[in-house]
XYZ file of C-alpha atoms in Angstrom:
742
model
C -24.375 26.481 1.429
C -25.008 23.227 3.307
C -24.040 19.910 1.719
C -27.074 18.043 3.074
C -29.432 20.808 1.907
C -27.797 20.791 -1.515
C -28.201 17.006 -1.741
C -31.881 17.349 -0.854
C -32.375 20.046 -3.486
C -30.304 18.648 -6.352
C -29.864 14.981 -5.557
C -26.459 13.407 -6.016
C -23.756 16.076 -6.507
C -21.014 16.105 -9.132
C -17.473 17.280 -8.359
C -14.960 18.190 -11.060
C -12.056 16.041 -12.300
C -8.279 16.322 -12.293
C -6.480 19.663 -12.504
C -2.867 18.457 -12.784
C -3.341 16.279 -15.854
C -5.335 19.045 -17.548
C -2.508 21.510 -16.923
C 0.030 19.008 -18.235
C -2.025 18.547 -21.396
C -2.009 22.320 -21.844
C 1.746 22.733 -21.474
C 2.661 22.720 -17.770
C 6.455 22.408 -17.694
C 8.377 19.836 -15.695
C 8.949 21.042 -12.153
C 6.688 24.057 -12.567
C 4.509 24.747 -9.530
C 0.884 24.394 -10.747
C -0.522 26.834 -8.190
C 1.681 29.705 -9.461
C -0.271 29.589 -12.732
C -3.094 31.256 -10.775
C -1.033 34.437 -11.144
C 0.507 33.947 -14.585
C -2.076 31.980 -16.595
C -5.485 33.089 -15.337
C -7.259 32.546 -18.648
C -5.937 28.986 -18.863
C -7.224 28.210 -15.359
C -10.632 29.718 -16.082
C -10.835 27.700 -19.290
C -10.272 24.456 -17.355
C -12.814 25.449 -14.692
C -15.433 26.274 -17.352
C -14.852 22.953 -19.096
C -15.824 21.140 -15.886
C -18.789 23.440 -15.307
C -19.992 22.753 -18.846
C -19.536 19.035 -18.172
C -22.080 19.225 -15.344
C -20.057 19.766 -12.158
C -21.920 21.245 -9.180
C -18.703 22.027 -7.283
C -15.361 22.910 -8.848
C -12.006 23.050 -7.078
C -9.770 26.102 -7.150
C -6.160 25.472 -8.199
C -4.913 25.702 -4.595
C -4.082 22.088 -3.718
C -0.402 22.697 -2.879
C -0.560 26.390 -1.999
C 0.832 26.122 1.517
C 3.800 27.964 3.022
C 6.023 24.872 2.980
C 5.525 24.136 -0.721
C 5.585 27.794 -1.795
C 8.671 28.666 0.260
C 10.934 28.594 -2.805
C 8.589 30.598 -5.037
C 8.786 34.109 -3.616
C 4.980 34.226 -3.543
C 2.774 34.331 -0.462
C 0.045 31.860 0.407
C -2.481 34.680 0.479
C -1.788 35.956 -3.041
C -1.658 32.487 -4.634
C -4.862 31.273 -2.969
C -6.698 34.560 -3.511
C -5.880 34.414 -7.228
C -6.977 30.776 -7.380
C -10.353 31.484 -5.772
C -10.938 34.564 -7.952
C -10.189 32.574 -11.114
C -12.634 29.902 -9.993
C -15.391 32.372 -9.071
C -14.953 34.323 -12.313
C -15.263 31.110 -14.338
C -18.493 30.328 -12.477
C -19.843 33.838 -13.095
C -18.982 33.660 -16.801
C -20.749 30.294 -17.099
C -23.979 31.723 -15.697
C -24.556 28.491 -13.765
C -25.257 27.888 -10.073
C -21.973 26.206 -9.217
C -19.885 26.339 -6.038
C -16.162 26.996 -5.536
C -14.101 24.727 -3.289
C -10.906 25.845 -1.581
C -8.828 22.764 -2.410
C -6.214 21.886 0.235
C -3.855 18.931 0.051
C -1.265 17.529 2.484
C 1.497 19.834 3.667
C 4.270 17.573 2.378
C 5.927 16.773 5.716
C 5.344 13.947 8.177
C 3.829 14.958 11.508
C 5.242 13.978 14.886
C 6.050 11.445 16.193
C 6.675 9.897 12.767
C 8.215 13.104 11.420
C 9.456 16.441 12.698
C 6.431 18.665 11.982
C 4.572 19.498 15.188
C 0.791 19.253 15.285
C 0.556 22.925 16.239
C 2.774 23.912 13.272
C 0.560 21.915 10.909
C -2.482 23.715 12.324
C -0.863 27.101 11.626
C -0.012 26.134 8.033
C -3.601 25.061 7.362
C -5.016 28.114 9.135
C -3.102 30.413 6.772
C -4.645 28.643 3.772
C -8.152 28.663 5.284
C -8.076 32.369 6.143
C -6.875 33.269 2.638
C -9.529 31.133 0.905
C -12.355 32.260 3.175
C -11.485 35.916 2.676
C -11.333 35.405 -1.097
C -14.876 33.990 -1.200
C -14.630 30.178 -1.294
C -17.944 28.374 -0.743
C -16.636 25.118 0.715
C -13.353 23.736 2.077
C -12.072 20.495 0.532
C -9.261 18.576 2.229
C -8.219 15.856 -0.190
C -5.535 13.223 -0.815
C -4.821 13.059 2.921
C -2.939 10.020 4.225
C -2.392 10.904 7.891
C -5.419 11.145 10.195
C -3.404 13.372 12.532
C -2.693 15.872 9.755
C -6.357 15.765 8.733
C -7.378 16.594 12.302
C -5.093 19.640 12.336
C -6.650 20.725 9.036
C -10.251 20.280 10.221
C -9.633 22.189 13.455
C -8.012 25.011 11.483
C -11.112 25.211 9.290
C -13.666 24.917 12.111
C -11.971 27.611 14.174
C -11.285 30.112 11.377
C -14.300 29.974 9.043
C -17.923 28.849 8.902
C -17.801 27.023 5.561
C -18.882 23.401 5.003
C -15.920 21.006 5.156
C -15.393 17.973 2.929
C -12.635 15.507 3.802
C -11.164 12.850 1.565
C -8.286 10.461 2.212
C -6.297 8.317 -0.194
C -6.211 4.558 0.458
C -4.111 1.641 -0.713
C -5.417 -1.788 -1.733
C -4.914 -3.102 1.818
C -7.765 -0.815 2.905
C -5.506 1.649 4.716
C -3.782 4.917 3.932
C -0.007 5.305 3.612
C 0.233 5.835 7.393
C -2.083 2.914 8.235
C -5.384 4.738 8.788
C -8.515 2.631 8.035
C -11.673 4.151 6.564
C -13.581 3.602 9.839
C -11.135 5.886 11.684
C -11.560 8.594 9.043
C -15.344 8.352 9.490
C -15.177 8.581 13.295
C -12.882 11.613 13.267
C -14.844 13.487 10.606
C -18.257 12.809 12.107
C -17.038 13.796 15.564
C -15.558 17.082 14.351
C -18.689 18.063 12.446
C -17.477 17.610 8.872
C -20.125 17.811 6.086
C -18.912 14.907 3.912
C -16.235 12.232 4.114
C -14.668 9.970 1.541
C -11.870 8.821 -0.726
C -10.031 10.302 -3.687
C -7.004 9.526 -5.848
C -5.495 6.231 -4.606
C -6.659 3.814 -7.276
C -9.261 3.326 -9.971
C -12.961 2.914 -9.127
C -12.818 -0.875 -9.444
C -9.974 -1.220 -6.922
C -11.607 1.287 -4.557
C -14.931 -0.550 -4.313
C -14.196 -2.243 -0.937
C -13.262 1.145 0.583
C -16.322 2.816 -0.949
C -18.587 0.092 0.462
C -17.132 0.587 3.943
C -17.620 4.351 3.734
C -21.212 4.066 2.494
C -22.165 1.386 5.022
C -20.645 3.061 8.088
C -20.756 6.828 7.575
C -23.630 8.853 9.005
C -22.654 11.849 6.859
C -22.639 12.004 3.031
C -19.830 10.163 1.231
C -17.662 11.696 -1.498
C -15.832 9.469 -4.015
C -13.290 10.780 -6.554
C -11.300 7.891 -8.065
C -8.461 8.026 -10.568
C -9.044 7.033 -14.189
C -7.854 3.544 -13.321
C -4.124 2.927 -12.909
C -1.379 4.582 -14.994
C 0.858 2.585 -17.329
C 4.438 3.143 -16.057
C 5.774 3.182 -19.617
C 3.280 5.499 -21.315
C 1.665 7.331 -18.405
C -1.756 6.567 -19.891
C -4.529 5.630 -17.451
C -6.254 2.269 -17.778
C -9.948 3.173 -18.171
C -11.811 5.594 -20.402
C -14.662 7.976 -19.642
C -17.372 5.449 -20.534
C -16.051 2.737 -18.217
C -15.436 5.294 -15.449
C -19.034 6.529 -15.648
C -20.338 2.956 -15.475
C -18.458 2.539 -12.198
C -19.951 5.870 -11.079
C -23.402 4.288 -11.369
C -22.262 1.429 -9.095
C -20.862 3.987 -6.639
C -24.163 5.881 -6.643
C -26.028 2.612 -6.041
C -23.868 2.025 -2.943
C -25.132 5.311 -1.522
C -22.419 7.899 -2.227
C -23.678 11.483 -2.250
C -20.901 13.217 -4.198
C -18.969 11.782 -7.160
C -16.062 13.314 -9.066
C -12.713 12.336 -10.523
C -9.032 12.540 -9.645
C -5.799 11.819 -11.553
C -6.320 11.143 -15.254
C -9.977 12.183 -15.350
C -10.981 14.899 -17.818
C -14.123 16.970 -18.490
C -15.326 14.074 -20.654
C -15.183 11.730 -17.638
C -17.264 14.203 -15.627
C -19.714 14.744 -18.508
C -20.407 11.017 -18.897
C -20.699 10.614 -15.125
C -23.111 13.545 -14.820
C -25.274 12.183 -17.642
C -25.673 8.861 -15.831
C -26.037 9.838 -12.163
C -26.781 13.554 -11.767
C -30.184 14.300 -10.307
C -30.595 10.865 -8.742
C -32.259 11.165 -5.382
C -29.808 10.982 -2.501
C -31.039 9.031 0.510
C -29.186 9.329 3.784
C -28.973 6.109 5.772
C -29.677 5.656 9.435
C -26.502 4.074 10.800
C -26.790 2.116 14.047
C -23.501 2.083 15.928
C -22.298 1.019 19.353
C -19.677 2.988 21.254
C -16.587 3.117 19.011
C -13.285 4.921 19.534
C -10.032 4.882 17.609
C -6.386 5.789 17.356
C -4.836 6.814 14.053
C -4.575 3.184 12.953
C -6.846 1.099 15.197
C -10.630 1.131 15.679
C -12.079 -0.401 18.860
C -15.798 -1.139 18.894
C -17.246 -1.721 22.371
C -19.610 -4.442 21.173
C -18.051 -6.811 23.726
C -16.135 -6.385 26.987
C -12.970 -4.389 26.317
C -10.067 -3.963 28.734
C -8.981 -0.466 29.762
C -5.434 -0.569 31.137
C -5.136 1.280 34.457
C -1.352 1.476 34.929
C -0.724 4.971 33.518
C -1.964 6.624 36.675
C 0.095 7.871 39.652
C -2.486 6.934 42.307
C -0.802 4.555 44.730
C 2.252 4.078 42.466
C 5.531 5.462 43.861
C 7.612 4.631 40.783
C 5.107 6.274 38.469
C 4.989 9.425 40.615
C 8.767 9.645 40.551
C 8.799 9.142 36.775
C 6.425 12.115 36.396
C 8.562 14.297 38.656
C 11.720 13.277 36.724
C 10.009 13.799 33.337
C 10.861 10.140 32.591
C 8.617 9.617 29.563
C 10.271 6.269 28.788
C 8.885 4.821 32.014
C 5.379 5.850 30.933
C 5.924 4.386 27.461
C 7.113 1.141 29.039
C 3.861 0.952 31.005
C 1.869 1.523 27.817
C 3.729 -1.146 25.837
C 3.482 -3.714 28.645
C -0.272 -3.255 28.996
C -0.956 -3.525 25.276
C 1.220 -6.637 25.102
C -0.772 -8.124 27.979
C -4.147 -7.541 26.336
C -5.329 -3.948 26.940
C -7.721 -2.683 24.255
C -7.670 0.925 25.532
C -5.214 2.783 27.779
C -6.283 5.192 30.511
C -3.851 8.136 30.679
C -3.757 10.081 33.939
C -0.710 12.195 34.851
C -2.290 14.273 37.620
C 0.271 15.164 40.279
C 0.495 18.417 42.299
C 4.272 18.692 41.806
C 4.215 18.945 37.978
C 2.680 20.922 35.112
C -0.136 18.453 34.397
C -1.175 20.085 31.131
C 2.327 19.985 29.627
C 2.885 16.427 30.817
C -0.483 15.255 29.476
C 0.315 16.669 26.018
C 3.727 15.016 26.076
C 2.342 11.692 27.294
C -0.467 11.554 24.720
C 1.834 12.427 21.828
C 4.510 9.966 22.952
C 2.171 7.040 23.683
C 0.577 7.482 20.254
C 4.019 6.925 18.780
C 4.660 3.523 20.352
C 1.226 1.892 20.626
C -1.815 1.805 18.355
C -4.632 1.362 20.884
C -7.084 4.219 21.588
C -6.600 6.284 24.735
C -8.902 7.333 27.548
C -7.965 10.884 28.583
C -8.265 11.020 32.371
C -8.190 14.336 34.267
C -10.338 16.448 36.561
C -9.078 19.702 35.004
C -10.949 20.931 31.875
C -7.869 22.756 30.522
C -5.869 19.522 30.681
C -8.665 17.587 28.975
C -8.880 20.110 26.140
C -5.109 20.165 25.616
C -5.075 16.367 25.327
C -8.187 16.199 23.135
C -6.636 18.703 20.775
C -3.427 16.759 20.111
C -4.991 13.293 20.212
C -4.871 11.372 16.933
C -8.317 9.815 16.401
C -11.417 9.615 18.570
C -10.637 9.155 22.293
C -12.700 8.597 25.397
C -12.836 11.259 28.136
C -12.739 10.206 31.772
C -14.772 11.877 33.094
C -17.858 13.975 33.768
C -20.169 13.661 36.779
C -23.619 14.783 37.857
C -22.509 18.121 39.283
C -23.573 21.171 37.277
C -20.050 22.589 37.122
C -18.674 19.350 35.699
C -21.473 19.062 33.124
C -20.938 22.678 32.014
C -17.160 22.444 31.761
C -16.576 18.967 30.349
C -19.433 18.120 27.968
C -18.812 21.047 25.561
C -15.221 19.803 25.154
C -16.431 16.278 24.445
C -18.815 17.652 21.836
C -16.277 19.971 20.192
C -13.641 17.281 19.744
C -16.013 14.430 18.920
C -14.956 12.163 21.794
C -16.778 9.497 23.782
C -17.308 10.223 27.473
C -17.462 8.383 30.783
C -20.122 9.657 33.203
C -19.535 9.056 36.924
C -22.623 8.475 39.078
C -21.653 10.913 41.770
C -22.944 14.385 42.603
C -22.422 17.144 45.144
C -22.895 14.804 48.106
C -20.557 12.121 46.758
C -21.453 8.587 45.657
C -25.049 7.653 46.557
C -25.372 4.416 48.556
C -28.287 2.973 46.581
C -28.350 1.702 43.010
C -31.453 3.718 42.045
C -29.811 6.964 43.148
C -26.803 6.246 40.936
C -29.094 5.335 38.040
C -30.859 8.698 38.453
C -27.529 10.538 38.118
C -26.685 8.417 35.082
C -29.976 9.458 33.476
C -29.230 13.120 34.169
C -25.800 12.835 32.490
C -27.209 10.958 29.489
C -29.976 13.520 28.931
C -27.508 16.401 29.197
C -25.182 14.733 26.690
C -27.965 14.206 24.193
C -29.171 17.797 24.672
C -25.873 19.239 23.452
C -25.542 16.718 20.619
C -23.415 13.931 22.061
C -25.030 10.722 20.742
C -26.019 8.035 23.211
C -23.615 5.606 21.554
C -20.706 7.791 22.760
C -21.730 7.638 26.425
C -20.428 5.165 29.004
C -21.535 5.207 32.633
C -19.302 4.363 35.604
C -21.474 3.254 38.542
C -18.364 3.436 40.756
C -16.744 0.682 42.775
C -16.594 1.152 46.537
C -14.227 -0.843 48.731
C -15.686 -4.026 50.166
C -13.601 -3.609 53.324
C -15.350 -0.346 54.233
C -18.754 -0.662 52.525
C -19.535 -4.318 52.002
C -23.237 -3.814 51.276
C -22.397 -1.298 48.536
C -20.844 -4.033 46.376
C -24.216 -5.428 45.400
C -25.625 -1.930 44.882
C -22.866 -1.237 42.337
C -23.685 -4.427 40.441
C -27.426 -3.633 40.500
C -26.691 -0.138 39.160
C -24.555 -1.524 36.312
C -27.335 -3.872 35.217
C -30.024 -1.179 35.480
C -28.037 1.398 33.491
C -27.308 -1.121 30.747
C -30.887 -2.366 30.479
C -32.707 0.978 30.777
C -30.516 3.278 28.726
C -28.592 0.980 26.396
C -25.274 2.765 27.016
C -21.896 1.172 27.733
C -20.800 0.632 31.339
C -17.432 1.197 33.031
C -15.981 0.158 36.394
C -12.615 0.643 38.052
C -12.396 -2.909 39.351
C -9.328 -2.849 41.631
C -10.849 -0.496 44.197
C -13.073 -3.345 45.428
C -10.221 -5.041 47.305
C -8.472 -2.073 48.861
C -7.437 -2.790 52.463
C -7.931 -6.564 52.223
C -5.506 -9.479 51.768
C -5.327 -11.551 48.561
C -6.527 -8.615 46.490
C -6.110 -10.448 43.205
C -8.689 -13.074 44.213
C -11.277 -10.465 45.181
C -10.629 -8.415 42.050
C -10.964 -11.497 39.870
C -14.282 -12.626 41.354
C -15.757 -9.120 41.391
C -14.764 -8.679 37.748
C -16.573 -11.867 36.709
C -19.678 -10.812 38.681
C -19.636 -7.374 37.064
C -19.238 -8.819 33.562
C -22.254 -11.015 34.139
C -24.219 -7.937 35.195
C -23.405 -6.045 31.993
C -19.980 -4.466 32.468
C -18.494 -3.456 29.094
C -15.309 -1.613 30.027
C -13.425 -2.956 33.049
C -10.535 -0.715 34.081
C -7.945 -3.237 35.299
C -4.271 -4.077 35.360
C -3.967 -6.281 32.245
C -0.553 -7.510 33.415
C -2.381 -9.625 36.002
C -3.063 -12.798 34.031
C -6.135 -13.821 36.025
C -7.868 -10.492 35.272
C -7.189 -10.471 31.547
C -8.015 -14.174 31.483
C -11.406 -13.569 33.096
C -12.383 -11.163 30.304
C -11.138 -13.512 27.582
C -12.926 -16.481 29.147
C -16.151 -14.457 29.460
C -16.007 -13.705 25.736
C -15.682 -17.410 24.973
C -18.375 -18.639 27.362
C -20.884 -16.024 26.179
C -20.387 -16.816 22.506
C -18.709 -13.474 21.742
C -15.327 -14.913 20.759
C -16.489 -16.977 17.769
C -14.872 -20.419 17.661
C -12.683 -19.260 20.569
C -10.188 -17.874 18.064
C -8.969 -14.954 20.174
C -8.699 -17.164 23.249
C -6.678 -19.751 21.342
C -4.373 -17.101 19.892
C -3.763 -15.700 23.365
C -3.012 -18.969 25.127
C -1.982 -21.612 22.591
C 1.787 -21.918 23.141
C 1.859 -18.233 23.920
C 4.832 -16.706 25.689
C 3.790 -13.931 28.091
C 4.924 -10.475 26.974
C 8.168 -9.593 28.740
C 8.231 -6.169 30.349
C 10.578 -3.577 28.893
C 13.312 -3.374 31.530
C 15.338 -0.316 32.400
C 18.741 0.129 30.790
C 20.645 -0.544 34.004
C 19.022 -3.951 34.447
C 20.083 -5.778 31.289
C 17.685 -4.221 28.794
C 16.676 -6.113 25.702
C 17.773 -4.027 22.671
C 15.465 -6.044 20.448
C 12.444 -4.972 22.530
C 13.587 -1.336 22.647
C 13.964 -1.147 18.851
C 10.760 -3.044 18.137
C 8.763 -0.777 20.464
C 10.449 2.456 19.364
C 12.010 3.430 22.702
C 14.953 5.668 21.720
C 16.449 6.434 25.130
C 16.107 2.834 26.285
C 17.742 1.563 23.094
C 20.685 3.968 23.281
C 21.318 3.251 26.976
C 21.072 -0.507 26.410
C 23.509 -0.321 23.500
C 26.054 1.624 25.543
C 25.831 -0.909 28.370
C 26.170 -3.910 26.055
C 29.225 -2.455 24.338
C 31.065 -2.690 27.669
C 31.098 -6.479 27.315
C 30.018 -7.293 23.747
C 31.657 -6.761 20.353
C 30.034 -3.946 18.372
C 29.376 -6.020 15.260
C 27.793 -8.723 17.386
C 25.351 -6.133 18.740
C 24.609 -5.015 15.171
C 24.263 -8.430 13.557
C 22.631 -10.383 16.377
C 20.375 -7.728 17.939
C 19.795 -4.594 15.860
C 19.458 -6.103 12.387
C 17.141 -8.950 13.553
C 14.968 -6.363 15.337
C 14.707 -4.278 12.158
C 13.990 -7.396 10.109
C 11.135 -8.286 12.466
C 9.746 -4.749 12.227
C 9.916 -4.978 8.434
C 8.140 -8.341 8.382
C 5.338 -7.070 10.623
C 5.019 -3.938 8.479
C 4.627 -6.099 5.366
C 1.947 -8.164 7.134
C 0.031 -5.028 8.268
C 0.646 -5.878 11.916
C 2.290 -2.496 12.384
C 2.124 0.632 10.234
C 4.307 3.497 9.082
C 4.355 5.422 12.401
C 5.632 2.355 14.283
C 8.059 1.497 11.469
C 9.669 4.935 11.598
C 9.754 5.020 15.399
C 11.618 1.701 15.340
C 13.960 2.954 12.629
C 14.705 6.118 14.604
C 15.411 4.046 17.711
C 17.780 1.819 15.765
C 19.488 4.978 14.490
C 20.090 6.067 18.091
C 21.656 2.686 18.775
C 23.851 2.919 15.667
C 25.019 6.384 16.681
C 26.202 4.957 19.989
C 27.991 2.145 18.140
C 29.648 4.566 15.680
C 31.016 6.671 18.538
C 32.265 3.529 20.250
C 34.006 2.275 17.091
C 35.567 5.679 16.449
C 37.055 5.630 19.944
C 38.304 2.037 19.776
C 39.357 1.586 16.137
C 39.339 5.081 14.658
C 36.740 4.449 11.928
C 33.219 3.023 12.128
C 32.350 0.128 9.821
C 30.286 1.043 6.730
C 28.672 -1.136 4.069
C 29.180 1.608 1.470
C 27.813 4.921 0.231
C 24.414 5.607 -1.314
C 23.088 8.881 -2.715
C 19.429 9.819 -2.212
C 17.697 12.857 -3.709
C 14.268 14.201 -4.594
C 14.441 15.068 -8.288
C 14.465 18.483 -9.927
C 11.151 20.321 -9.647
C 9.815 18.177 -6.779
C 9.907 19.380 -3.176
C 8.341 16.290 -1.564
C 10.852 14.383 0.529
C 8.766 12.136 2.789
C 9.578 8.949 0.871
C 13.252 9.849 0.531
C 13.602 10.537 4.240
C 12.051 7.202 5.200
C 14.384 5.308 2.857
C 17.371 7.251 4.184
C 16.674 6.300 7.792
C 16.225 2.631 6.941
C 19.388 2.475 4.791
C 21.416 4.097 7.572
C 20.039 1.548 10.000
C 21.398 -1.261 7.848
C 24.895 0.203 7.951
C 25.153 2.361 4.808
C 26.505 5.919 4.636
C 23.758 7.963 2.983
C 24.531 11.192 1.153
C 21.268 13.126 1.187
C 21.209 15.826 -1.505
C 17.795 17.069 -0.387
C 14.908 18.050 -2.669
C 14.556 19.801 -6.040
C 18.027 18.530 -6.986
C 19.456 19.383 -10.401
C 20.410 16.454 -12.662
C 24.071 17.438 -12.837
C 24.356 17.784 -9.051
C 23.508 14.090 -8.674
C 26.046 13.102 -11.336
C 28.814 15.269 -9.863
C 28.237 13.901 -6.359
C 28.352 10.302 -7.601
C 31.678 10.892 -9.376
C 33.230 12.875 -6.550
C 32.343 10.284 -3.884
C 32.723 7.170 -6.063
C 29.123 6.136 -5.358
C 27.608 3.195 -7.246
C 24.019 3.297 -6.022
C 21.643 6.256 -6.317
C 18.078 6.500 -4.993
C 15.772 9.033 -6.672
C 12.402 10.145 -5.320
C 9.496 11.875 -7.107
C 5.941 12.229 -5.856
C 4.344 14.459 -8.475
C 3.388 12.987 -11.841
C 4.768 16.176 -13.409
C 8.277 15.425 -12.096
C 8.544 11.774 -13.116
C 10.310 12.970 -16.270
C 12.998 14.536 -14.041
C 13.762 11.075 -12.731
C 14.268 9.840 -16.291
C 16.432 12.854 -17.167
C 18.605 12.331 -14.104
C 19.132 8.682 -15.032
């Protein structure tokens, strides 16, 4: 089964509707795990599946959404037996219907936050998804559906688990809020880039909101995705008092027509939708011809929360690289990750759009350090990264754990490099920088470099790397040693841009090596290169004249409309202060805001030598958290940065508590608060976030965990004389437990 082939044969495809609300309507008890019904209520499950088949669904989802080892850990049942039963029920319902319908292995989020926001490692998430994939594949699923995802990083782990353990088509769907982003801050464009790059069959949105509220997201998906789009909205929004959803089947199906008109290829329903919703939808849109769109796109890369389109000159920060940097080399040898994070934060603050990450040093384990650096940098900045290494194993390790679509630096014209690097770029859906050098080094003449560029471009396209994902580095030689080569480099940049239409890269600073007043030479060479078509200058953004040259170029060439970015950068702007080391009067505010735990703790300890503890709390820590909260509300930062800042503040508070215990015997507390996930619900992401933030503001939090009995909450409140209780529930089936606890 291929999704595109199916669309060509049948036209627009229909997915089924909600499973949870159907089970509730048929007697699912509060706190009961829906997936366990695969074993105990097979006829009920088959009845629901058949109702959707009869309604006109082309693909129906097995009842396996939450059947992962984390969520089933309390059940005594294995992932394999629950998923196998779910797939068999689904396939039997299809067989009994006599219709040509397909069975989807339905996989939802694990229920834990991934690093660095949470404690679940990327590799652990991969293993959890792999177990589900293997079970579903073995049981006979026709397609893999990842739905209701909020974290792009978790989705990547899921996709890799599917790609590497089965050969089924993969459909991916994330859940978005009205601000156009998921819970963790991922925009639809980032979802598209990741899914296209990893070879997914269809991409889209489910759950979240009703079809009316989702229209802006759906438009973005349909306008920008090269692969088919799937849309499965809720039946509007639920009434908090009654639980009833706001739109009926007729209104839902009218919106389905609008969604089809926008170009979606697959339409179904999520929470609150019933077989009647699917029937009405199928009557109005099924069989309509699906037309794939030709999407024109320039080179675009992304992090988990930030998409960078190279439709104008973009700055690649060069400082995370040990070449010629004694302090950086020593930081790598000492495993001083905070120094590397400081370099990342400084460069982004100074104007870098992308960060080059190179940790190559003979004295260290480069692969381990690259993994650590990529994971850590992703936690404190939101700009995309350029993975920079000459070792294929290091590149693959970094590509695997990277959150989003990165750029790889680099491949060159040598056969060995082309064979070893390009397959990795293709597999992980990255963009790539091609260096115009070959076996004999860097050719002296522009035309020779252009010939190598053409060879790299053709090889990329041959293995399926689109031209839009290729950037060519015509290589900067030092003016002090090869003065005539300067003009050849500029000629090569212009020729590559004009002939092949790819993006261009140059490491600018090499031009001035061995000469005085390097900044002046770098600045002038940069402006010359920009005028000749340079798209991606690799520079030190902390040098104001270099960043300024790029910003001014954007203004003077009409790229920066109404000079808005230029004005924002320079109108009463205060230059970003570097994050200083703890032994040189570190700014706690900066450490908390940027999520630097070790820096924050060390700074707090130093300040407590001369400053009252409550002054540190009230004048430094709380204002920093307030600022983080304000920026989170304004969508300037997102959940990963919020939690990193909260965890850093927690480190600072721990230092203060120890200090107060030593000096006064008891740390100061604002009071006690109980938090718990209610009976029947094992999701604790929301509770854990609230706990961290409450602790940061000085409260003692008693965390009762998840699936907490009503009486346990009451007993704890009485025993500890607690007057404020926070209850968490994610599943609609456990909302009643919240009411019962109250």
